[in-house]
Structure formats: structure tokens, C-alpha cells
């Protein structure tokens, strides 16, 4: 709306006083989705959810313990706020939208109770796709456990129904108990490998199977990750998702996340290198096509660089030693900096020429920023080690050559 006032900026700035009972007691902003907690106090949903998510168990206003964390929509107050917004439309105030409420838990239970029927599973998938709130409502052990049984063929159901159940499971994730039910059954792990590795499987089905692998590996220990990683077709299928040529960001993201989770187990790394994971990940990093997952991609690259054949595969995948160095230097920023530095140590370690290339690409300034900035101690140690390694490639006329301030033991 032309000339409208963004509510997030605060309406008081334009000389319009917001009634105090329309303000959230936490954010002090006009409430968009007022909800009432067990103590009878009303808050904006986003603010109270954030309050609870950070570990608070009391009512912000009364400080009384919350008997439960149920949030009841305050429809009356929301309508009053909307009427107030409409009344002040001439001043540029936008009417707050009517929020879509989360799925009813009773509806979810009813759909699950219908078993592996396509209509019910499609409805569950639609609800899961609709919003984070719906996925949160659906993420109960009962729902997840039932979906695991349906996705892996228990209780009958056609192949299409099993694929649909797998798709829902991929959207809402798994907890430790459900992951154990998958990893603990050989035929279930084999099914994931078959879906990921089969030529006749659709890309969507492969992505969903990959997401289930990642979800199971993410909440499991090393032993379970090894079981998943050694299953025929699993790592190879994740590499294929990573190399997807059709600009399918979800496929690339699932491939990166799955390989990262499986490569946390050392036993999986040689197989990952053999399957082309190191080269594929390096290509994605060099091309900047990590689908929003640069930290996990570089963490996997760093681990695979320490595996036999991994360093050479990374160099080859990036398009050569110089290209690999440039890509890793460029990646040395933000949360991914630590892993980029670790991978760069492996890449340039035995090559004076590549050490010179790293200096030319600007590695020294990036590393100094890491040492002086707010990185973790582990990241700083990696940066200090790399600075020491690159010292001989730095021009002797520079003051860096005479300074040991940043070159602490690795």
C-alpha cells in the first residue's frame, strides 16, 4: 500500500499512539497474532514462542510458572486490533492480516489413524508443506513412528503410499527413537539405498530418501552413521543429488547435509571419496552453488581432505590446485571460515607453488581477521597454523615476515 507504515518500524514514530493493550508485553510492538498463555496473559505469538524456545518456563509478566505451553489464539483482541488499524488507515496504517492457525492435533491423529491410504497421506504432506507451525504440531513420536511404519512397508499399502509417507517423514524429520527404528532394521536401510541408487526412481523420491538418511544420521551416533554409510547406494545416491544438473536447490542441499552427517564417522570417508563426494563438494564450493549450506559443505571437504585420496580429489573437483586455493580463500569468512582454513592446510601443505597462490589470493588478510576477530579458539588455532605455513611465501619486505605475534603453535 503506497505511503503505508511498516508495523515493524513502530507506529509511534509517525505520531500515532498505539493503545497499550494492543502492544505485546515482550516486544512492546503492535501484536500481529495475539495468543493467551496458561496464566491468562496475552502476548504476540512470535515473541512468546521465542521466549519459551530460549528455555524460559515462566510467564514474562507475572513470573508465575507456566503449567503448560499451550497458546490459545485471542481472536477477540485480534479483531479489535484489526478494527483499530482500519480506523487509522488514513494515516497509512496497514491492517494486520488474519493469521493462519496451526493444524489441529486431533486432525493429525485422525489422518494417521487412517493408515497407509493415499488421501490421508497427501493431506498430511500438504499440511507439512504449509508452515513451520504445522510441522511442529506433527513432530510427535506417535506421528513419526507411524510414518516410519508406513514408509517402510509395514501394514500394507502400495508403493505410491510408501513414497508419500517417506515424503511426509522427510518434511517433519525424526527423533532418536524413530531413527533407531530405521537404522536398526537392515531391510529399511537397504530400502533407502535402493531408492537413492535406482535408475527408475524419480528425483523427488530420491530427495525424500536422502532427507530421511540425513535426519536419521543427524540424531544418531557414529555406529548408526556407519550402518547408513556402508549400505549399498546411500553415499553414491547422495553424491548424485549433489551433482544434480537441473538447478534443484533442495536436491543439492539434501546431498550436502547427508554427506556432512555421514562423514562425521571416519569409517564412511574412504567410501565417500571413492564415490566422488570430495570432488563434487569442491566443485560446489568453487562454483558458489552450495544451496545455502556452505558451512556443512566445507566441513565435509575438510574432513575428506584428511582421507587418503581426498586432497587430490578436492583439487581435481575444484578445477586444479590454483582454483581450489582461490575457492577456499574466498570461503574464509563467516561461520564457514574455520573449515575453509582447515581444508586449505591440506591443499597447500606440500606445495610451495600453491602456498604462493594462497598468499596472492589474499589468504593472509583473511587469516589475520580470523585470529583477531571473534572466531572460536579452534578456528584461531587453524588460522595460526596456516599463517605459519604460508609465512615463507609472504614477501620478506612486509612487516609480517618479522612478526611472530599471530604464529602460535597449532
CSV table of C-alpha atoms in Angstrom, one decimal:
chain,number,residue,atom,x,y,z
A,1,UNK,CA,0.0,0.0,0.0
A,2,UNK,CA,1.6,3.3,-1.1
A,3,UNK,CA,2.5,5.5,1.9
A,4,UNK,CA,1.7,2.8,4.4
A,5,UNK,CA,3.6,2.5,7.7
A,6,UNK,CA,5.6,-0.8,8.2
A,7,UNK,CA,4.4,-2.0,11.6
A,8,UNK,CA,7.8,-3.4,12.4
A,9,UNK,CA,9.2,0.2,12.4
A,10,UNK,CA,6.9,1.3,15.2
A,11,UNK,CA,3.8,3.4,14.8
A,12,UNK,CA,4.8,5.9,17.5
A,13,UNK,CA,7.4,7.3,15.1
A,14,UNK,CA,4.7,8.8,13.0
A,15,UNK,CA,2.9,10.4,15.9
A,16,UNK,CA,0.3,7.7,16.3
A,17,UNK,CA,-0.1,6.3,19.9
A,18,UNK,CA,-0.8,2.6,20.0
A,19,UNK,CA,-3.1,1.6,22.9
A,20,UNK,CA,-1.0,-0.2,25.5
A,21,UNK,CA,-3.3,-3.2,25.5
A,22,UNK,CA,-2.6,-3.7,21.8
A,23,UNK,CA,1.1,-4.0,22.5
A,24,UNK,CA,2.9,-7.2,23.2
A,25,UNK,CA,4.4,-7.0,26.8
A,26,UNK,CA,7.6,-8.6,25.4
A,27,UNK,CA,8.3,-6.7,22.2
A,28,UNK,CA,6.2,-3.6,23.0
A,29,UNK,CA,5.1,-3.6,19.4
A,30,UNK,CA,1.6,-3.9,18.0
A,31,UNK,CA,0.6,-7.5,18.2
A,32,UNK,CA,0.2,-9.4,14.9
A,33,UNK,CA,-1.1,-12.7,16.3
A,34,UNK,CA,-2.2,-12.3,19.9
A,35,UNK,CA,-2.2,-15.6,21.9
A,36,UNK,CA,-3.1,-16.2,25.6
A,37,UNK,CA,-0.9,-18.4,27.9
A,38,UNK,CA,-1.9,-20.5,30.9
A,39,UNK,CA,-1.7,-17.5,33.3
A,40,UNK,CA,-4.2,-15.5,31.3
A,41,UNK,CA,-1.7,-13.0,29.9
A,42,UNK,CA,-1.7,-12.3,26.2
A,43,UNK,CA,1.4,-11.9,24.0
A,44,UNK,CA,2.3,-11.8,20.3
A,45,UNK,CA,2.8,-15.4,19.2
A,46,UNK,CA,6.3,-14.9,17.7
A,47,UNK,CA,7.5,-13.2,20.9
A,48,UNK,CA,6.2,-15.8,23.4
A,49,UNK,CA,7.4,-18.7,21.2
A,50,UNK,CA,10.8,-17.1,21.2
A,51,UNK,CA,10.7,-16.7,25.0
A,52,UNK,CA,9.8,-20.3,25.5
A,53,UNK,CA,12.3,-21.5,22.9
A,54,UNK,CA,15.2,-19.9,24.8
A,55,UNK,CA,14.4,-22.1,27.9
A,56,UNK,CA,12.1,-19.8,29.9
A,57,UNK,CA,9.3,-21.6,31.8
A,58,UNK,CA,7.6,-18.7,33.5
A,59,UNK,CA,5.1,-16.1,32.3
A,60,UNK,CA,7.1,-12.9,31.4
A,61,UNK,CA,4.6,-10.6,33.1
A,62,UNK,CA,3.5,-12.5,36.2
A,63,UNK,CA,6.7,-14.6,36.6
A,64,UNK,CA,4.4,-17.5,37.6
A,65,UNK,CA,5.4,-20.9,36.3
A,66,UNK,CA,3.5,-21.9,33.1
A,67,UNK,CA,1.5,-25.1,33.8
A,68,UNK,CA,1.7,-25.9,30.1
A,69,UNK,CA,2.8,-24.2,27.0
A,70,UNK,CA,-0.4,-24.2,25.1
A,71,UNK,CA,-1.0,-20.9,23.2
A,72,UNK,CA,-4.7,-20.1,22.7
A,73,UNK,CA,-5.4,-17.6,19.9
A,74,UNK,CA,-7.1,-14.4,21.3
A,75,UNK,CA,-9.5,-13.8,18.3
A,76,UNK,CA,-11.4,-11.0,20.1
A,77,UNK,CA,-8.3,-9.0,20.7
A,78,UNK,CA,-7.0,-9.6,17.2
A,79,UNK,CA,-10.3,-8.3,15.7
A,80,UNK,CA,-10.1,-5.2,17.9
A,81,UNK,CA,-6.6,-4.6,16.6
A,82,UNK,CA,-7.7,-5.0,13.0
A,83,UNK,CA,-10.6,-2.6,13.5
A,84,UNK,CA,-8.2,-0.1,15.1
A,85,UNK,CA,-5.8,-0.4,12.0
A,86,UNK,CA,-8.8,0.1,9.6
A,87,UNK,CA,-9.9,3.2,11.6
A,88,UNK,CA,-6.4,4.7,11.1
A,89,UNK,CA,-6.0,3.7,7.5
A,90,UNK,CA,-6.0,7.4,6.5
A,91,UNK,CA,-2.8,7.8,8.5
A,92,UNK,CA,-1.1,5.0,6.5
A,93,UNK,CA,-1.7,2.2,8.9
A,94,UNK,CA,-1.9,-1.3,7.4
A,95,UNK,CA,-4.5,-3.8,8.7
A,96,UNK,CA,-2.8,-6.8,10.3
A,97,UNK,CA,-3.6,-10.0,8.4
A,98,UNK,CA,-5.6,-12.8,10.0
A,99,UNK,CA,-3.0,-15.4,10.8
A,100,UNK,CA,-3.5,-19.0,9.7
A,101,UNK,CA,-3.7,-21.2,12.7
A,102,UNK,CA,-1.6,-24.3,13.1
A,103,UNK,CA,-3.1,-27.7,12.1
A,104,UNK,CA,-5.4,-29.2,14.7
A,105,UNK,CA,-3.6,-32.1,16.5
A,106,UNK,CA,-6.8,-34.1,16.5
A,107,UNK,CA,-6.9,-33.8,12.7
A,108,UNK,CA,-3.3,-35.1,12.5
A,109,UNK,CA,-4.2,-38.1,14.7
A,110,UNK,CA,-7.3,-38.8,12.7
A,111,UNK,CA,-5.3,-38.8,9.4
A,112,UNK,CA,-2.6,-41.0,10.9
A,113,UNK,CA,-5.3,-43.4,12.2
A,114,UNK,CA,-6.4,-44.0,8.6
A,115,UNK,CA,-3.3,-45.9,7.9
A,116,UNK,CA,-1.4,-46.0,4.6
A,117,UNK,CA,-4.1,-44.5,2.5
A,118,UNK,CA,-3.1,-42.1,-0.2
A,119,UNK,CA,-5.8,-39.4,0.5
A,120,UNK,CA,-4.8,-39.2,4.2
A,121,UNK,CA,-1.0,-39.1,3.4
A,122,UNK,CA,-1.5,-36.5,0.8
A,123,UNK,CA,-3.4,-34.3,3.2
A,124,UNK,CA,-0.6,-34.8,5.8
A,125,UNK,CA,2.0,-33.8,3.2
A,126,UNK,CA,0.1,-30.7,2.2
A,127,UNK,CA,-0.2,-29.7,5.9
A,128,UNK,CA,3.6,-30.3,6.5
A,129,UNK,CA,4.4,-28.1,3.4
A,130,UNK,CA,2.1,-25.3,4.5
A,131,UNK,CA,4.0,-24.0,7.5
A,132,UNK,CA,6.6,-24.5,10.2
A,133,UNK,CA,3.8,-24.4,12.8
A,134,UNK,CA,2.2,-27.4,11.2
A,135,UNK,CA,5.4,-29.3,11.1
A,136,UNK,CA,5.9,-28.6,14.8
A,137,UNK,CA,2.4,-29.9,15.6
A,138,UNK,CA,3.1,-33.0,13.5
A,139,UNK,CA,6.6,-33.7,15.0
A,140,UNK,CA,5.4,-36.0,17.8
A,141,UNK,CA,6.8,-39.5,18.4
A,142,UNK,CA,3.4,-41.1,17.7
A,143,UNK,CA,3.1,-39.4,14.3
A,144,UNK,CA,6.7,-40.0,13.3
A,145,UNK,CA,6.7,-43.6,14.4
A,146,UNK,CA,3.5,-44.3,12.4
A,147,UNK,CA,5.0,-42.7,9.3
A,148,UNK,CA,8.2,-44.8,9.6
A,149,UNK,CA,6.0,-47.9,9.6
A,150,UNK,CA,4.1,-46.7,6.6
A,151,UNK,CA,7.2,-45.5,4.7
A,152,UNK,CA,8.9,-48.9,5.0
A,153,UNK,CA,6.0,-51.1,4.1
A,154,UNK,CA,4.6,-52.3,7.4
A,155,UNK,CA,0.8,-52.7,7.4
A,156,UNK,CA,0.4,-53.0,3.6
A,157,UNK,CA,-0.1,-50.1,1.3
A,158,UNK,CA,1.0,-49.6,-2.3
A,159,UNK,CA,4.4,-48.3,-3.4
A,160,UNK,CA,2.9,-44.8,-4.0
A,161,UNK,CA,1.6,-44.7,-0.4
A,162,UNK,CA,5.1,-45.7,0.9
A,163,UNK,CA,6.7,-42.9,-1.2
A,164,UNK,CA,4.1,-40.4,0.1
A,165,UNK,CA,4.8,-41.4,3.7
A,166,UNK,CA,8.5,-41.1,3.1
A,167,UNK,CA,7.9,-37.6,1.7
A,168,UNK,CA,6.0,-36.5,4.9
A,169,UNK,CA,8.8,-38.0,7.1
A,170,UNK,CA,11.3,-36.1,5.1
A,171,UNK,CA,9.5,-32.8,5.9
A,172,UNK,CA,9.0,-33.3,9.6
A,173,UNK,CA,12.2,-35.1,10.4
A,174,UNK,CA,12.9,-37.8,13.0
A,175,UNK,CA,13.9,-38.1,16.7
A,176,UNK,CA,16.4,-40.6,18.1
A,177,UNK,CA,13.7,-43.3,18.7
A,178,UNK,CA,12.4,-43.2,15.1
A,179,UNK,CA,15.9,-43.1,13.7
A,180,UNK,CA,16.8,-46.2,15.7
A,181,UNK,CA,13.7,-47.9,14.2
A,182,UNK,CA,15.1,-47.2,10.7
A,183,UNK,CA,18.8,-47.9,11.2
A,184,UNK,CA,18.2,-50.9,13.4
A,185,UNK,CA,16.4,-52.8,10.6
A,186,UNK,CA,18.6,-53.9,7.7
A,187,UNK,CA,15.8,-54.1,5.2
A,188,UNK,CA,14.8,-50.4,6.0
A,189,UNK,CA,18.4,-49.2,5.4
A,190,UNK,CA,18.6,-51.2,2.2
A,191,UNK,CA,15.3,-49.6,1.0
A,192,UNK,CA,16.8,-46.2,1.4
A,193,UNK,CA,19.9,-47.2,-0.6
A,194,UNK,CA,17.7,-48.8,-3.3
A,195,UNK,CA,15.5,-45.6,-3.6
A,196,UNK,CA,18.6,-43.4,-3.8
A,197,UNK,CA,20.5,-45.5,-6.2
A,198,UNK,CA,17.8,-46.8,-8.5
A,199,UNK,CA,17.8,-45.5,-12.1
A,200,UNK,CA,14.0,-45.8,-12.2
A,201,UNK,CA,13.3,-43.7,-9.1
A,202,UNK,CA,12.0,-40.1,-9.5
A,203,UNK,CA,14.3,-37.3,-8.4
A,204,UNK,CA,11.6,-36.3,-5.8
A,205,UNK,CA,11.6,-39.8,-4.3
A,206,UNK,CA,15.5,-39.7,-4.1
A,207,UNK,CA,15.5,-36.3,-2.4
A,208,UNK,CA,13.0,-37.5,0.2
A,209,UNK,CA,15.0,-40.7,0.8
A,210,UNK,CA,18.2,-38.6,1.1
A,211,UNK,CA,16.4,-36.3,3.6
A,212,UNK,CA,15.4,-39.3,5.7
A,213,UNK,CA,19.0,-40.5,5.7
A,214,UNK,CA,20.2,-37.1,6.8
A,215,UNK,CA,17.6,-36.9,9.5
A,216,UNK,CA,18.5,-40.3,10.8
A,217,UNK,CA,22.3,-39.7,10.7
A,218,UNK,CA,21.9,-36.3,12.3
A,219,UNK,CA,20.4,-37.6,15.5
A,220,UNK,CA,22.3,-40.9,15.7
A,221,UNK,CA,25.8,-41.9,16.9
A,222,UNK,CA,28.8,-43.0,14.9
A,223,UNK,CA,27.8,-46.7,14.8
A,224,UNK,CA,24.4,-45.8,13.2
A,225,UNK,CA,26.1,-43.4,10.7
A,226,UNK,CA,28.4,-46.3,9.6
A,227,UNK,CA,25.4,-48.6,9.1
A,228,UNK,CA,23.8,-46.0,6.8
A,229,UNK,CA,27.1,-45.1,5.0
A,230,UNK,CA,28.0,-48.7,4.2
A,231,UNK,CA,24.6,-49.5,2.8
A,232,UNK,CA,24.8,-50.0,-1.0
A,233,UNK,CA,23.6,-46.9,-2.9
A,234,UNK,CA,23.3,-44.5,0.0
A,235,UNK,CA,26.5,-42.4,-0.3
A,236,UNK,CA,26.5,-42.8,-4.1
A,237,UNK,CA,22.9,-41.6,-4.2
A,238,UNK,CA,23.7,-38.5,-2.1
A,239,UNK,CA,26.6,-37.7,-4.4
A,240,UNK,CA,24.3,-37.9,-7.3
A,241,UNK,CA,21.9,-35.4,-5.6
A,242,UNK,CA,24.8,-33.1,-5.0
A,243,UNK,CA,25.7,-33.2,-8.7
A,244,UNK,CA,22.1,-32.6,-9.8
A,245,UNK,CA,22.2,-30.5,-13.0
A,246,UNK,CA,18.7,-29.2,-13.0
A,247,UNK,CA,19.2,-26.4,-10.5
A,248,UNK,CA,17.2,-28.3,-7.9
A,249,UNK,CA,18.3,-26.5,-4.8
A,250,UNK,CA,16.6,-28.9,-2.5
A,251,UNK,CA,18.4,-31.9,-4.1
A,252,UNK,CA,21.8,-30.2,-3.7
A,253,UNK,CA,21.0,-29.1,-0.1
A,254,UNK,CA,20.0,-32.7,0.9
A,255,UNK,CA,23.1,-34.1,-0.8
A,256,UNK,CA,25.4,-31.7,1.2
A,257,UNK,CA,23.6,-32.3,4.5
A,258,UNK,CA,23.5,-36.0,4.1
A,259,UNK,CA,27.2,-36.3,3.2
A,260,UNK,CA,28.2,-34.0,6.0
A,261,UNK,CA,26.2,-36.1,8.5
A,262,UNK,CA,27.6,-39.4,7.3
A,263,UNK,CA,31.2,-38.1,7.0
A,264,UNK,CA,31.2,-37.3,10.8
A,265,UNK,CA,32.0,-41.1,11.0
A,266,UNK,CA,35.6,-41.7,9.9
A,267,UNK,CA,34.7,-45.1,8.6
A,268,UNK,CA,32.5,-43.5,5.9
A,269,UNK,CA,35.1,-41.1,4.5
A,270,UNK,CA,37.1,-43.5,2.2
A,271,UNK,CA,33.9,-44.7,0.6
A,272,UNK,CA,32.7,-41.1,0.2
A,273,UNK,CA,36.0,-40.2,-1.6
A,274,UNK,CA,35.7,-43.2,-3.8
A,275,UNK,CA,32.1,-42.3,-4.6
A,276,UNK,CA,33.2,-38.8,-5.8
A,277,UNK,CA,31.9,-36.8,-2.8
A,278,UNK,CA,35.2,-34.8,-2.3
A,279,UNK,CA,35.3,-33.7,-5.9
A,280,UNK,CA,31.6,-32.9,-6.1
A,281,UNK,CA,31.7,-30.9,-2.9
A,282,UNK,CA,34.8,-29.0,-4.1
A,283,UNK,CA,33.0,-28.2,-7.4
A,284,UNK,CA,30.0,-26.8,-5.5
A,285,UNK,CA,32.2,-24.7,-3.3
A,286,UNK,CA,34.2,-23.4,-6.2
A,287,UNK,CA,31.1,-22.5,-8.2
A,288,UNK,CA,29.3,-21.0,-5.1
A,289,UNK,CA,26.4,-23.4,-5.5
A,290,UNK,CA,26.1,-24.8,-2.0
A,291,UNK,CA,22.3,-24.1,-1.8
A,292,UNK,CA,22.6,-22.2,1.5
A,293,UNK,CA,24.9,-24.9,3.1
A,294,UNK,CA,28.4,-23.6,2.7
A,295,UNK,CA,29.4,-24.4,6.3
A,296,UNK,CA,28.4,-28.1,6.0
A,297,UNK,CA,29.9,-28.4,2.5
A,298,UNK,CA,33.3,-27.0,3.7
A,299,UNK,CA,33.2,-29.1,6.9
A,300,UNK,CA,32.8,-32.2,4.8
A,301,UNK,CA,35.5,-31.0,2.4
A,302,UNK,CA,37.9,-30.5,5.3
A,303,UNK,CA,37.3,-34.0,6.7
A,304,UNK,CA,37.6,-35.6,3.3
A,305,UNK,CA,40.9,-33.8,2.6
A,306,UNK,CA,42.3,-35.7,5.6
A,307,UNK,CA,41.3,-39.0,4.0
A,308,UNK,CA,43.6,-40.9,1.5
A,309,UNK,CA,42.9,-39.6,-2.0
A,310,UNK,CA,40.6,-36.8,-0.7
A,311,UNK,CA,43.1,-33.9,-1.1
A,312,UNK,CA,43.8,-34.8,-4.8
A,313,UNK,CA,40.0,-35.3,-5.4
A,314,UNK,CA,39.3,-31.8,-4.0
A,315,UNK,CA,41.9,-30.2,-6.1
A,316,UNK,CA,40.6,-32.0,-9.2
A,317,UNK,CA,37.0,-31.2,-8.4
A,318,UNK,CA,37.7,-27.5,-8.0
A,319,UNK,CA,39.4,-27.3,-11.4
A,320,UNK,CA,43.0,-27.5,-10.3
A,321,UNK,CA,45.3,-26.5,-7.4
A,322,UNK,CA,45.1,-22.8,-8.0
A,323,UNK,CA,41.3,-22.8,-8.5
A,324,UNK,CA,40.9,-24.9,-5.3
A,325,UNK,CA,43.1,-22.4,-3.3
A,326,UNK,CA,41.2,-19.4,-4.6
A,327,UNK,CA,37.8,-21.0,-3.8
A,328,UNK,CA,38.9,-21.9,-0.3
A,329,UNK,CA,40.4,-18.4,0.4
A,330,UNK,CA,37.1,-16.8,-0.8
A,331,UNK,CA,35.2,-19.1,1.6
A,332,UNK,CA,37.2,-17.9,4.6
A,333,UNK,CA,34.5,-15.7,6.1
A,334,UNK,CA,31.7,-16.1,8.5
A,335,UNK,CA,30.9,-19.4,10.1
A,336,UNK,CA,32.5,-21.5,7.3
A,337,UNK,CA,35.9,-19.8,7.8
A,338,UNK,CA,37.2,-22.5,10.1
A,339,UNK,CA,36.5,-25.3,7.8
A,340,UNK,CA,37.9,-23.4,4.8
A,341,UNK,CA,41.1,-22.8,6.6
A,342,UNK,CA,41.4,-26.5,7.7
A,343,UNK,CA,40.8,-27.6,4.1
A,344,UNK,CA,43.4,-25.1,2.8
A,345,UNK,CA,46.0,-26.5,5.1
A,346,UNK,CA,45.6,-29.9,3.5
A,347,UNK,CA,45.6,-28.5,-0.1
A,348,UNK,CA,48.7,-26.3,0.2
A,349,UNK,CA,50.6,-28.3,2.7
A,350,UNK,CA,53.0,-30.0,0.4
A,351,UNK,CA,53.2,-27.4,-2.4
A,352,UNK,CA,55.2,-24.2,-2.3
A,353,UNK,CA,53.6,-23.0,-5.5
A,354,UNK,CA,50.1,-23.4,-4.0
A,355,UNK,CA,51.3,-21.6,-0.9
A,356,UNK,CA,52.3,-18.6,-3.0
A,357,UNK,CA,49.0,-18.8,-4.8
A,358,UNK,CA,47.2,-18.7,-1.4
A,359,UNK,CA,49.1,-15.5,-0.5
A,360,UNK,CA,48.3,-13.9,-3.8
A,361,UNK,CA,44.6,-14.8,-3.4
A,362,UNK,CA,44.5,-12.8,-0.1
A,363,UNK,CA,44.7,-15.6,2.4
A,364,UNK,CA,46.9,-13.6,4.9
A,365,UNK,CA,44.5,-10.8,5.4
A,366,UNK,CA,41.6,-13.3,5.8
A,367,UNK,CA,43.6,-15.3,8.3
A,368,UNK,CA,44.6,-12.3,10.3
A,369,UNK,CA,41.0,-11.3,10.6
A,370,UNK,CA,40.2,-14.7,11.9
A,371,UNK,CA,42.9,-14.5,14.6
A,372,UNK,CA,41.9,-11.0,15.7
A,373,UNK,CA,38.2,-11.5,15.3
A,374,UNK,CA,35.5,-13.3,17.2
A,375,UNK,CA,36.2,-16.8,15.9
A,376,UNK,CA,36.3,-19.9,18.1
A,377,UNK,CA,39.6,-21.0,19.7
A,378,UNK,CA,39.8,-23.9,17.4
A,379,UNK,CA,39.3,-21.7,14.3
A,380,UNK,CA,42.0,-19.4,15.6
A,381,UNK,CA,44.4,-22.3,16.0
A,382,UNK,CA,43.8,-23.4,12.4
A,383,UNK,CA,44.3,-19.8,11.2
A,384,UNK,CA,47.6,-19.5,13.2
A,385,UNK,CA,48.9,-22.8,11.8
A,386,UNK,CA,48.1,-21.7,8.2
A,387,UNK,CA,49.7,-18.4,8.8
A,388,UNK,CA,52.9,-20.2,9.9
A,389,UNK,CA,52.7,-22.5,6.9
A,390,UNK,CA,52.3,-19.6,4.5
A,391,UNK,CA,55.0,-17.4,6.1
A,392,UNK,CA,57.7,-18.5,3.7
A,393,UNK,CA,55.5,-17.4,0.7
A,394,UNK,CA,54.9,-13.9,2.2
A,395,UNK,CA,57.2,-11.1,0.8
A,396,UNK,CA,60.1,-10.6,3.2
A,397,UNK,CA,59.8,-6.8,2.9
A,398,UNK,CA,56.4,-7.0,4.6
A,399,UNK,CA,56.2,-6.5,8.3
A,400,UNK,CA,54.5,-9.8,8.6
A,401,UNK,CA,57.8,-11.6,8.0
A,402,UNK,CA,59.2,-10.1,11.2
A,403,UNK,CA,56.3,-10.7,13.4
A,404,UNK,CA,55.5,-13.8,15.5
A,405,UNK,CA,52.5,-12.2,17.2
A,406,UNK,CA,50.0,-14.4,15.4
A,407,UNK,CA,52.1,-17.6,14.9
A,408,UNK,CA,51.2,-19.6,18.0
A,409,UNK,CA,51.6,-23.4,18.0
A,410,UNK,CA,48.7,-25.2,16.2
